[in-house]
Coordinates of C-alpha atoms in Angstrom, one line a residue:
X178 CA 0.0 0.0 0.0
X179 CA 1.0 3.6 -0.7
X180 CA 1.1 6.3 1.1
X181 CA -2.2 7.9 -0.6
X182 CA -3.7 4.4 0.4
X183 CA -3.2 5.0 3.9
X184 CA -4.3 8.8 3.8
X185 CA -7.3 7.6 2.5
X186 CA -8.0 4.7 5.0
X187 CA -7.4 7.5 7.6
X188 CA -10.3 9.7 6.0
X189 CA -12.5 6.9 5.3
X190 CA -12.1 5.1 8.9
X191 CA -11.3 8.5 11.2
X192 CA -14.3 7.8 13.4
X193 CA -13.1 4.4 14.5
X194 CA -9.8 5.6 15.2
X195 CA -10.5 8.5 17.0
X196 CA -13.1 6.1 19.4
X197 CA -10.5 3.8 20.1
X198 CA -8.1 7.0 21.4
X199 CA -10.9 7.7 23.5
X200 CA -11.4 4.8 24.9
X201 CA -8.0 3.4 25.5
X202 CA -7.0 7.6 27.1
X203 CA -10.3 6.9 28.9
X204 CA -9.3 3.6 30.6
X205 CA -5.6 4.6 31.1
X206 CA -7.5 7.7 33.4
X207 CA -9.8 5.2 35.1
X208 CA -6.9 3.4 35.4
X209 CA -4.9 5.7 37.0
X210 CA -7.5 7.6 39.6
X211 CA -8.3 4.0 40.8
X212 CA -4.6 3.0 41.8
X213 CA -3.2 3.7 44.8
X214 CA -1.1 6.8 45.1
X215 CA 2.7 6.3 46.1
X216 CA 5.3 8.6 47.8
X217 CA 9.4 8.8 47.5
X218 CA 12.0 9.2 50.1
X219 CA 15.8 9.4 49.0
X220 CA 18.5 9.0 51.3
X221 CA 22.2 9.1 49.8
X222 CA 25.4 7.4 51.3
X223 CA 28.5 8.0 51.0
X224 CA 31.1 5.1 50.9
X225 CA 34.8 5.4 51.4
X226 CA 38.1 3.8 52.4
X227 CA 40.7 5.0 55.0
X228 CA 42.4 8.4 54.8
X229 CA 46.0 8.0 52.9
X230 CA 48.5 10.7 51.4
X231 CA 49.7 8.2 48.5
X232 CA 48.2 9.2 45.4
X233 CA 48.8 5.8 43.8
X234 CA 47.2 4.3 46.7
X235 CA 44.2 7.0 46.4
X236 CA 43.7 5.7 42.9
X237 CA 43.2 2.3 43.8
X238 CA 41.1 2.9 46.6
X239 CA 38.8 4.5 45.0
X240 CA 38.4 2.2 42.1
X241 CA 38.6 -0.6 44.6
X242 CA 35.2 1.4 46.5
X243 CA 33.5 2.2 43.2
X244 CA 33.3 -1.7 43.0
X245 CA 32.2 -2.5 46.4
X246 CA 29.5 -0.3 45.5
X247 CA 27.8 -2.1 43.1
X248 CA 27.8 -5.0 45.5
X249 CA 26.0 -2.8 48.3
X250 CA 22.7 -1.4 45.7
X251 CA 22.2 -5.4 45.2
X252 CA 22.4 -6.1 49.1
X253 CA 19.7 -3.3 49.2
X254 CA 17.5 -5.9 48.1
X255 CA 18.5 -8.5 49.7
X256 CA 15.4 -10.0 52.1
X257 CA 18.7 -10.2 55.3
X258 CA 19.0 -6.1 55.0
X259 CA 14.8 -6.1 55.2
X260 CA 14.5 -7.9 58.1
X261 CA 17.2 -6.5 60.3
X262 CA 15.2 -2.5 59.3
X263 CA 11.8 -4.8 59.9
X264 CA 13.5 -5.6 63.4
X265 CA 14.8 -1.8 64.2
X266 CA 11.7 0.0 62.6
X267 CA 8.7 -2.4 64.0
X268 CA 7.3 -1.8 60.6
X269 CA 4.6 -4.6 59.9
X270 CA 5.2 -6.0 56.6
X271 CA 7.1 -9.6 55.5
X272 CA 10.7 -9.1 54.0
X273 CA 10.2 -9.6 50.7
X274 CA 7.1 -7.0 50.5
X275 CA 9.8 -4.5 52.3
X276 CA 12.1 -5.4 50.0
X277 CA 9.7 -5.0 46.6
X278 CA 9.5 -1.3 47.9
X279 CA 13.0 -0.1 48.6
X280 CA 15.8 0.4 45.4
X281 CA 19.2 1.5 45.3
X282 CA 21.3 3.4 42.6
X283 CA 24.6 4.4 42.1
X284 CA 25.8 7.3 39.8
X285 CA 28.6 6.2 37.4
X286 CA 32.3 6.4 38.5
X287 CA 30.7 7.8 41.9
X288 CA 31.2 6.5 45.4
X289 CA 27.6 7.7 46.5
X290 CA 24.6 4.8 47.0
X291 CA 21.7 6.5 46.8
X292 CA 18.3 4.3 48.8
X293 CA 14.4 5.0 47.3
X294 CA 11.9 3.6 49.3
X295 CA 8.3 3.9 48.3
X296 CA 5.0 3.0 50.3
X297 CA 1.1 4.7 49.8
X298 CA 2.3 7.0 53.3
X299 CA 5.0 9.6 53.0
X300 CA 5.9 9.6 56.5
X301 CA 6.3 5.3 56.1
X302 CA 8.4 6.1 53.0
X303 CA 10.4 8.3 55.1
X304 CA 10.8 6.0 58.0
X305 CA 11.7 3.0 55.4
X306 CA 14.9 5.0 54.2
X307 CA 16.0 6.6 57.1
X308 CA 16.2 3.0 58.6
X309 CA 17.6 1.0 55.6
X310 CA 20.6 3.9 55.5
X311 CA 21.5 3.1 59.0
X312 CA 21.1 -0.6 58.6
X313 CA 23.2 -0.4 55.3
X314 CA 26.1 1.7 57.4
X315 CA 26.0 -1.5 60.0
X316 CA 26.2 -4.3 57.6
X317 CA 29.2 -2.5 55.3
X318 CA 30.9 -2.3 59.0
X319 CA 30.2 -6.0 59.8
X320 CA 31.5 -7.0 56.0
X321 CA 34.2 -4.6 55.5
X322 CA 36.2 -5.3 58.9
X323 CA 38.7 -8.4 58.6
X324 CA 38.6 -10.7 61.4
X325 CA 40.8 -9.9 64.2
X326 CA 40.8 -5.7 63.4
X327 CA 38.7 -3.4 65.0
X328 CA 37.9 -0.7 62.2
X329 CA 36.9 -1.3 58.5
X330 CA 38.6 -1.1 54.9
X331 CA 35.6 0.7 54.0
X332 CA 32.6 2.2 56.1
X333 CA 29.1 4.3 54.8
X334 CA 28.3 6.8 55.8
X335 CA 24.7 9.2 55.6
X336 CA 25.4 12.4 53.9
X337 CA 22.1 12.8 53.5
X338 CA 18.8 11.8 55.9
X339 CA 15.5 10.6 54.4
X340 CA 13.6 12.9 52.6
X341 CA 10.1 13.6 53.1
X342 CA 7.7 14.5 49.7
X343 CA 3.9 14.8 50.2
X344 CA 4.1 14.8 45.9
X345 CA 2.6 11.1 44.8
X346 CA 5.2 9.8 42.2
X347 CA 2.9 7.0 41.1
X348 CA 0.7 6.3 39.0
X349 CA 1.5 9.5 36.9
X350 CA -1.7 10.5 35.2
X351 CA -0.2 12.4 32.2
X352 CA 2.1 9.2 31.5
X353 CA -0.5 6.8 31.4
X354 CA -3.0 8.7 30.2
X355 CA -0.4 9.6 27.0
X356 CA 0.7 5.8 26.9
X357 CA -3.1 5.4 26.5
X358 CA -3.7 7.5 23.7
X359 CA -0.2 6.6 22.0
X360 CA -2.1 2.6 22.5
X361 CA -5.1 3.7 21.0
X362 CA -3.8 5.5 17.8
X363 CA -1.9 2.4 17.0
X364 CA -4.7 0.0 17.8
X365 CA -7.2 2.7 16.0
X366 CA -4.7 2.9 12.9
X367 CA -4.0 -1.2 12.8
X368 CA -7.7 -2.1 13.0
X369 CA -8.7 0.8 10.0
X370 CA -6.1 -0.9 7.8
X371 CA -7.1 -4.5 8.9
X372 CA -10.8 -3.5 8.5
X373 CA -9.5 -2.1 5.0
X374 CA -7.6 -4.8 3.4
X375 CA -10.7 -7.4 4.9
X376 CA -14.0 -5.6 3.8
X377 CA -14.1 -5.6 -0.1
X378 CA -17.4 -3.6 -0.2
X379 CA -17.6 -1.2 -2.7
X380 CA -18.5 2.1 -0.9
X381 CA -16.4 4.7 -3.0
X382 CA -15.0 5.8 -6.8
X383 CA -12.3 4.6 -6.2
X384 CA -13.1 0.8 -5.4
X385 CA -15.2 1.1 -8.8
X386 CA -12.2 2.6 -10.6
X387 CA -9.9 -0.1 -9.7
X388 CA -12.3 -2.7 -11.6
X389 CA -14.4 -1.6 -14.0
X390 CA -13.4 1.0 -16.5
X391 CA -16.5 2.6 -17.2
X392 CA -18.5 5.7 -15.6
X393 CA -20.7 6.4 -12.3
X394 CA -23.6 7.3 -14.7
X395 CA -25.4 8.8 -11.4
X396 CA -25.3 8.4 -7.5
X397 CA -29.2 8.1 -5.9
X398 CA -28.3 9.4 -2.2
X399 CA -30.4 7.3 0.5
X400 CA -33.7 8.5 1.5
X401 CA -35.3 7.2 4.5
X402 CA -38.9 7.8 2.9
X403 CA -38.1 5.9 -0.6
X404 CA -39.7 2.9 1.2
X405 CA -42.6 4.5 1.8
X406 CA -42.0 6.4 -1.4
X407 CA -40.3 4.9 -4.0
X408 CA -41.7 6.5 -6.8
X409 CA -40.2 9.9 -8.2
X410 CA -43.8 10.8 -8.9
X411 CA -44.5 10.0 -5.2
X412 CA -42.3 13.0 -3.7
X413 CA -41.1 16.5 -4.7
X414 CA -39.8 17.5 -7.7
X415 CA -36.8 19.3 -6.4
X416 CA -36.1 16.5 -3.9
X417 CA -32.3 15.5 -3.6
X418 CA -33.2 12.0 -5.0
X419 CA -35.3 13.7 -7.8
X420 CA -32.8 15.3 -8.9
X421 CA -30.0 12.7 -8.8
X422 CA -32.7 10.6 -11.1
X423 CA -32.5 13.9 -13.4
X424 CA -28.6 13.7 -13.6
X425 CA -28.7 9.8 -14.3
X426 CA -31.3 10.6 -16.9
X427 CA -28.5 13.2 -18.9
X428 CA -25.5 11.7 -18.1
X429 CA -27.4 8.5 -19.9
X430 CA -28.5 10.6 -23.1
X431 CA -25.1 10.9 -23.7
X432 CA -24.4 7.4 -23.9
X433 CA -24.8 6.2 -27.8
X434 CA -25.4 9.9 -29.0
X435 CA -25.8 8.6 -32.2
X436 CA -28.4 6.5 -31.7
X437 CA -31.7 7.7 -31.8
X438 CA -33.5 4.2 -30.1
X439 CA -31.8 2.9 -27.3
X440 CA -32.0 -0.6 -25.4
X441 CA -31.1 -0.6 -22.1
X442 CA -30.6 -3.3 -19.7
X443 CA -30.8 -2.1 -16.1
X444 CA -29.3 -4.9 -13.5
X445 CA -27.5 -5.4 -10.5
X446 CA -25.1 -8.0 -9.0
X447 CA -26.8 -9.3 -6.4
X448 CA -30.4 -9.5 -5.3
X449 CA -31.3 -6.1 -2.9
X450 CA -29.5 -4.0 -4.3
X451 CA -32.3 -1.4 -5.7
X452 CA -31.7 -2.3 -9.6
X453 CA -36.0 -2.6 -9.8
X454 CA -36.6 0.3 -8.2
X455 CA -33.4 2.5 -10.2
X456 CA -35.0 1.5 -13.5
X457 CA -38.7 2.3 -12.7
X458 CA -37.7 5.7 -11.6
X459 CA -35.3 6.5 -14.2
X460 CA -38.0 5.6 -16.7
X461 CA -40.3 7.9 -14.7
X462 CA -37.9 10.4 -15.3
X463 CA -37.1 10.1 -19.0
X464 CA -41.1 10.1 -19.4
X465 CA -41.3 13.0 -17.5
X466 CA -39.0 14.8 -19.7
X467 CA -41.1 14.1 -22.8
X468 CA -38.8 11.2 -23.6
X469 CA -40.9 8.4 -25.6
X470 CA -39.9 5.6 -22.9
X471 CA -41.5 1.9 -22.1
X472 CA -40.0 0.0 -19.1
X473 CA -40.1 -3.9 -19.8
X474 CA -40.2 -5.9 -16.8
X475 CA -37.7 -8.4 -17.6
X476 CA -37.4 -10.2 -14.6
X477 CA -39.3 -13.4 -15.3
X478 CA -38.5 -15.0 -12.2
X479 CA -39.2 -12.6 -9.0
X480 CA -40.8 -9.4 -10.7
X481 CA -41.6 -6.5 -8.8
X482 CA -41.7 -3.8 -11.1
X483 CA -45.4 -3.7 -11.5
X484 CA -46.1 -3.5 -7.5
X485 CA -43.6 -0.4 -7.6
X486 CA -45.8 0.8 -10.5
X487 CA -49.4 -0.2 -9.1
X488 CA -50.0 -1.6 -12.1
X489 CA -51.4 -5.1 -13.3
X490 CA -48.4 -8.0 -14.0
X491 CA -51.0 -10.3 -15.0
X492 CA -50.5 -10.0 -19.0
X493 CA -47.3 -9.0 -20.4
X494 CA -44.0 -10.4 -22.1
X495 CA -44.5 -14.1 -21.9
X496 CA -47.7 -13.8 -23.0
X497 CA -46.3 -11.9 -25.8
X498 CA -43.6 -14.2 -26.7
X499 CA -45.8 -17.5 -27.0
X500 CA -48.3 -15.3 -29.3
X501 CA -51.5 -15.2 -26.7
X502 CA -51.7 -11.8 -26.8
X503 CA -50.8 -8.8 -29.0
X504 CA -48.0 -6.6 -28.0
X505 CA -50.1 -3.1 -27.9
X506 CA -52.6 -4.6 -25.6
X507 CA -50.3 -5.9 -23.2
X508 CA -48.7 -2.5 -22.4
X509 CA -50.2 -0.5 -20.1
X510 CA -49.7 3.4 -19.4
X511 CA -48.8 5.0 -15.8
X512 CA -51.1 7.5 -15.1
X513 CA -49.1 9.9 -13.2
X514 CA -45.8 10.1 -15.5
X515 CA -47.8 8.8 -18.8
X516 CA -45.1 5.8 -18.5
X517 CA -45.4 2.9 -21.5
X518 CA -45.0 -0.2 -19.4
X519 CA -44.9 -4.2 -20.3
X520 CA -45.1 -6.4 -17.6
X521 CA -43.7 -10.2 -16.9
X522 CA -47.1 -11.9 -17.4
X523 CA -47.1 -15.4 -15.7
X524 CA -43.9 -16.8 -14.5
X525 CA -42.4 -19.5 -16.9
X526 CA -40.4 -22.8 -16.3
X527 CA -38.0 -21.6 -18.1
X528 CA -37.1 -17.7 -18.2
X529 CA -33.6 -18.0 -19.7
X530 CA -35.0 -20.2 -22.5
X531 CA -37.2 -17.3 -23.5
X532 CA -35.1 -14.1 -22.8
X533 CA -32.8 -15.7 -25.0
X534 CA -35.0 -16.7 -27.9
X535 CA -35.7 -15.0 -31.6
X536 CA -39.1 -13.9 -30.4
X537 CA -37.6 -11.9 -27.5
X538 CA -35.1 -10.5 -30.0
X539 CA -38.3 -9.7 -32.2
X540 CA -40.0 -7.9 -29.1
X541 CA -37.1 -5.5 -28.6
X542 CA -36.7 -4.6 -31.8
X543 CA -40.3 -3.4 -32.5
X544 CA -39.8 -1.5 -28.7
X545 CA -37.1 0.1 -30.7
X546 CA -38.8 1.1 -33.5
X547 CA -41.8 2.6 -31.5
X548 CA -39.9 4.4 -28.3
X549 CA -36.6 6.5 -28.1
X550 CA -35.7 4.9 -24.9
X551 CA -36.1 0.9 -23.9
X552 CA -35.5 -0.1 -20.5
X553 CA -35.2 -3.4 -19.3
X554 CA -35.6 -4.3 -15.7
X555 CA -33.6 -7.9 -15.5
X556 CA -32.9 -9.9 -12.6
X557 CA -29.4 -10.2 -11.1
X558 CA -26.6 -11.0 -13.3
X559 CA -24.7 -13.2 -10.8
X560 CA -27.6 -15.8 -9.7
X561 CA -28.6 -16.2 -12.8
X562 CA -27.7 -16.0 -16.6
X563 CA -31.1 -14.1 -17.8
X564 CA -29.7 -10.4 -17.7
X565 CA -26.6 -11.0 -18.9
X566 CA -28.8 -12.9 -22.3
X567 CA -30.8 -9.8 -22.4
X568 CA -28.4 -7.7 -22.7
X569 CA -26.6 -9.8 -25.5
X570 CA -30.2 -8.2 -27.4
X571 CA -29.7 -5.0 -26.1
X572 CA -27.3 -1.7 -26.9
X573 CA -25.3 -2.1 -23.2
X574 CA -26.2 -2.5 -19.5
X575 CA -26.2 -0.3 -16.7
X576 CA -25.1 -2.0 -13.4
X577 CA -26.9 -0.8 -9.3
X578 CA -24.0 -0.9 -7.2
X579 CA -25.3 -0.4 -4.1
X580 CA -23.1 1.4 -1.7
X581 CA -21.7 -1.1 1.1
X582 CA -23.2 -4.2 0.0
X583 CA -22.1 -4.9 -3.3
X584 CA -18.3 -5.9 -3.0
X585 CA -15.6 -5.5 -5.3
X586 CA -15.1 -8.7 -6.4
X587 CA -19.2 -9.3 -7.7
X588 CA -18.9 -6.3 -9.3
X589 CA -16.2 -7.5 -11.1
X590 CA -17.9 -10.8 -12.3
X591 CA -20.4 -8.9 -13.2
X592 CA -18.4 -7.1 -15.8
X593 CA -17.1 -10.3 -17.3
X594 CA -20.7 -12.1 -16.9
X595 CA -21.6 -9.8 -19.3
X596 CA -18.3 -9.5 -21.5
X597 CA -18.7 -13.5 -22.0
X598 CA -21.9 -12.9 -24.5
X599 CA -20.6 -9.7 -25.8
X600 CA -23.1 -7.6 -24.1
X601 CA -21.9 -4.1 -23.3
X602 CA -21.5 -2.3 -19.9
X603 CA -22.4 1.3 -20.8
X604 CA -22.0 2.6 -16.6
X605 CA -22.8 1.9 -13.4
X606 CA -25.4 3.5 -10.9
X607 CA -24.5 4.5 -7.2
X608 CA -27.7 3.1 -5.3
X609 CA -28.1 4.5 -1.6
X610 CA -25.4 6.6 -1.4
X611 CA -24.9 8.2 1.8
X612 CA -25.9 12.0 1.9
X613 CA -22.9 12.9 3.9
X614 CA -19.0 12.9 3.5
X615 CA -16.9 11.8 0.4
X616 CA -19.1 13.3 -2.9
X617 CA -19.2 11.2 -5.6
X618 CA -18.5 13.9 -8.8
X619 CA -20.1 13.7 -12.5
X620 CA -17.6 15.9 -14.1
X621 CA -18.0 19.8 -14.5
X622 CA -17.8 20.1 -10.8
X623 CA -21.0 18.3 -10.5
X624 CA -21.1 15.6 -7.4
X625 CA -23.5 14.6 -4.8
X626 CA -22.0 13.8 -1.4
X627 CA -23.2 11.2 1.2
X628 CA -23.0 9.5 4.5
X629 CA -23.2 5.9 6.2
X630 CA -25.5 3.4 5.2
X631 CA -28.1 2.0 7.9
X632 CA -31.2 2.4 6.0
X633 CA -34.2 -0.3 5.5
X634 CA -32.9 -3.1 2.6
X635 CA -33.8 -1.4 -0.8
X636 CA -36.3 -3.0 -3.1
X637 CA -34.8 -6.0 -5.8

């Protein structure tokens, strides 16, 4: 991935990244208030040998002490040294918890031990390292004298007493609470790229660039009243989804400007994703500009564009096809857009048999002759093979991509579903594209912009 990639995971997943630096900061504080707070005394020794005017001696000393002293800060710990201050303080506490509380430290090519205890009481702090200095100054006596003499090689002694701090030095709030955040980024970065590279879904341009060559004919932004109202005769005329229906309607007169009849096949890749509904309404629309227009229900096997319509599905295309009925009295007119329309008639055995046959090819081509504008609503082109064989009859296809649900990869079949019988994908159609955020542009300057997707499931 390239840098671009990641700047654009970053503007696409921002929300999930900035929760998680919430959360984790927002634990790290909980975190922190609920621990117990802990205060610091320092006391610092000093340890030396006996007082000599040779300088080569001096030398030798003092290297000789600097190496006794990393001996001493591990005795600090040691559970002998915490139960000999346990004896002289009276604290109550077993050694090796004393112990866990007390460190030592000495500063390089220094002579100086310097003793931390901690405990959740400044004044028990204070008494810890006052006593663990003097019990230190006794046990370097008691090691540092050879038997039989009476002074040591090397004694401790306190240069300075145990210091008393009422300032907590644990937990430290803007150290955990930054470690928290710092957690969160990564964790909020890792799982946006994760969530990325996993979820194929095609919710952007860009995932339709990347597989399919041809253009976002139009974008229909979700409205939560389309299921209510589906119809673009059912809501205002200067509604957002109105007009994105008017913008699919141009950008689709300049497909083929040559041709003066058009065939279009209007399909999806998968079921729900609002093809039946994107064709009835985009016929609407092309009627309602004075556009000679007849919407065929092609989809023989679940139809629904005659319930969107209110019209009657009882007599159309098959009927047509096996000769029962003439075409001009199976098409029926919307009243409200003055819509040419041709239902399914009764669902056959076998729908790709018939889609696919010299009659059909017959039908369409008198459709042609009559109308400027032939739509064809057909069923999926991955479940089945019927769309892709209507197409094979028509002048191109325009696929519903519906935003979230379709992914890249059905898409993509769908492209060469279609390419395998020489049918032609003329664009594709944004279906329920969110109203907020990333715009999805037309050219000119022209885009419509939208937002997440958590409607009701669109019609078929």
């Amino acid at each position: 991935m390239e840098i671009a990639d990641y700047l654009r995971i970053l503007r696409r997943r921002w929300i999930s990244i900035v929760a998680c630096v919430v959360v984790l900061g927002a634990l790290a504080l909980a975190y922190t208030l609920a621990q117990t707070k802990m205060y610091a005394s320092n006391t610092t020794l000093f340890i030396s040998t006996g007082a000599t005017n040779d300088s080569s001696v001096q030398f030798q000393s003092g290297q000789y002490t600097q190496d006794r002293v990393q001996s001493y800060v591990q005795l600090v710990s040691s559970r002998d040294l915490a139960s000999k201050v346990i004896q002289a303080s009276g604290l109550d506490m077993t050694p090796t918890e004393l112990a866990g509380q007390v460190s030592a430290t000495t500063a390089a090519n220094t002579v100086n031990l310097t003793i931390t205890a901690t405990d959740a009481d400044p004044h028990v702090a204070q008494k810890i390292a006052q006593a663990y200095a003097e019990q230190m100054v006794d046990m370097v006596r008691q090691l540092e004298t050879p038997p039989g003499a009476s002074q040591p090689t090397i004694k401790a002694t306190v240069i300075d007493n145990a210091s008393y701090s009422d300032a907590a030095v644990s937990p430290s709030l803007p150290r955990n609470v930054g470690l928290g955040i710092v957690l969160g980024l990564l964790i909020g970065v890792g799982q946006a790229v994760l969530r990325e590279t996993l979820d194929t879904r095609i919710t952007s341009t860009d995932d339709l660039a990347q597989i399919i060559d041809k253009p976002l004919l139009g974008a229909i932004g979700f409205d939560p009243s389309a299921k209510d109202k589906p119809l673009l005769t059912d809501i205002e005329l200067h509604s957002p989804r109105a007009e994105a229906f008017r913008v699919l309607r141009t950008n689709l007169q300049f497909v083929d400007v040559d041709r003066e009849q058009k065939v279009y096949v209007v399909s999806s890749s998968v079921p729900s994703e609002g093809k039946t509904t994107t064709a009835v309404n985009l016929a609407i629309s092309l009627a309602q500009a004075g556009v000679r227009t007849v919407l065929i229900e092609g989809d023989l096997r679940r139809p629904r564009a005659a319930l969107r319509l209110g019209l009657d599905g009882a007599v159309g295309v098959t009927n047509v096809l096996v000769g029962k009925v003439k075409l001009e009295d199976a098409i029926q007119i919307h009243d409200d857009s003055k819509l040419a329309f041709l239902a399914s008639g009764p669902i056959p055995p076998n729908p790709a048999e018939l889609l696919q046959s010299k009659a059909m090819a017959d039908l369409l081509g008198t459709l042609r002759d009559q109308y400027d504008v032939v739509l064809i609503d057909a069923p999926p082109l991955l479940p089945v093979t019927d769309a892709a064989l209507i197409a094979s009859h028509a002048d191109g296809a325009l696929v519903v991509v519906r935003h979230g649900k379709a992914t890249r990869d059905q898409v993509k079949l769908s492209g060469e579903r279609l390419a395998q019988v020489d049918a032609r994908l003329v664009g594709v159609v944004m279906n329920m594209a969110p109203t907020k955020g990333r715009s999805y542009g037309y050219g000119y300057g022209y885009g419509y912009g939208y937002a997440p997707d958590n409607s009701a499931s669109p019609s078929a």
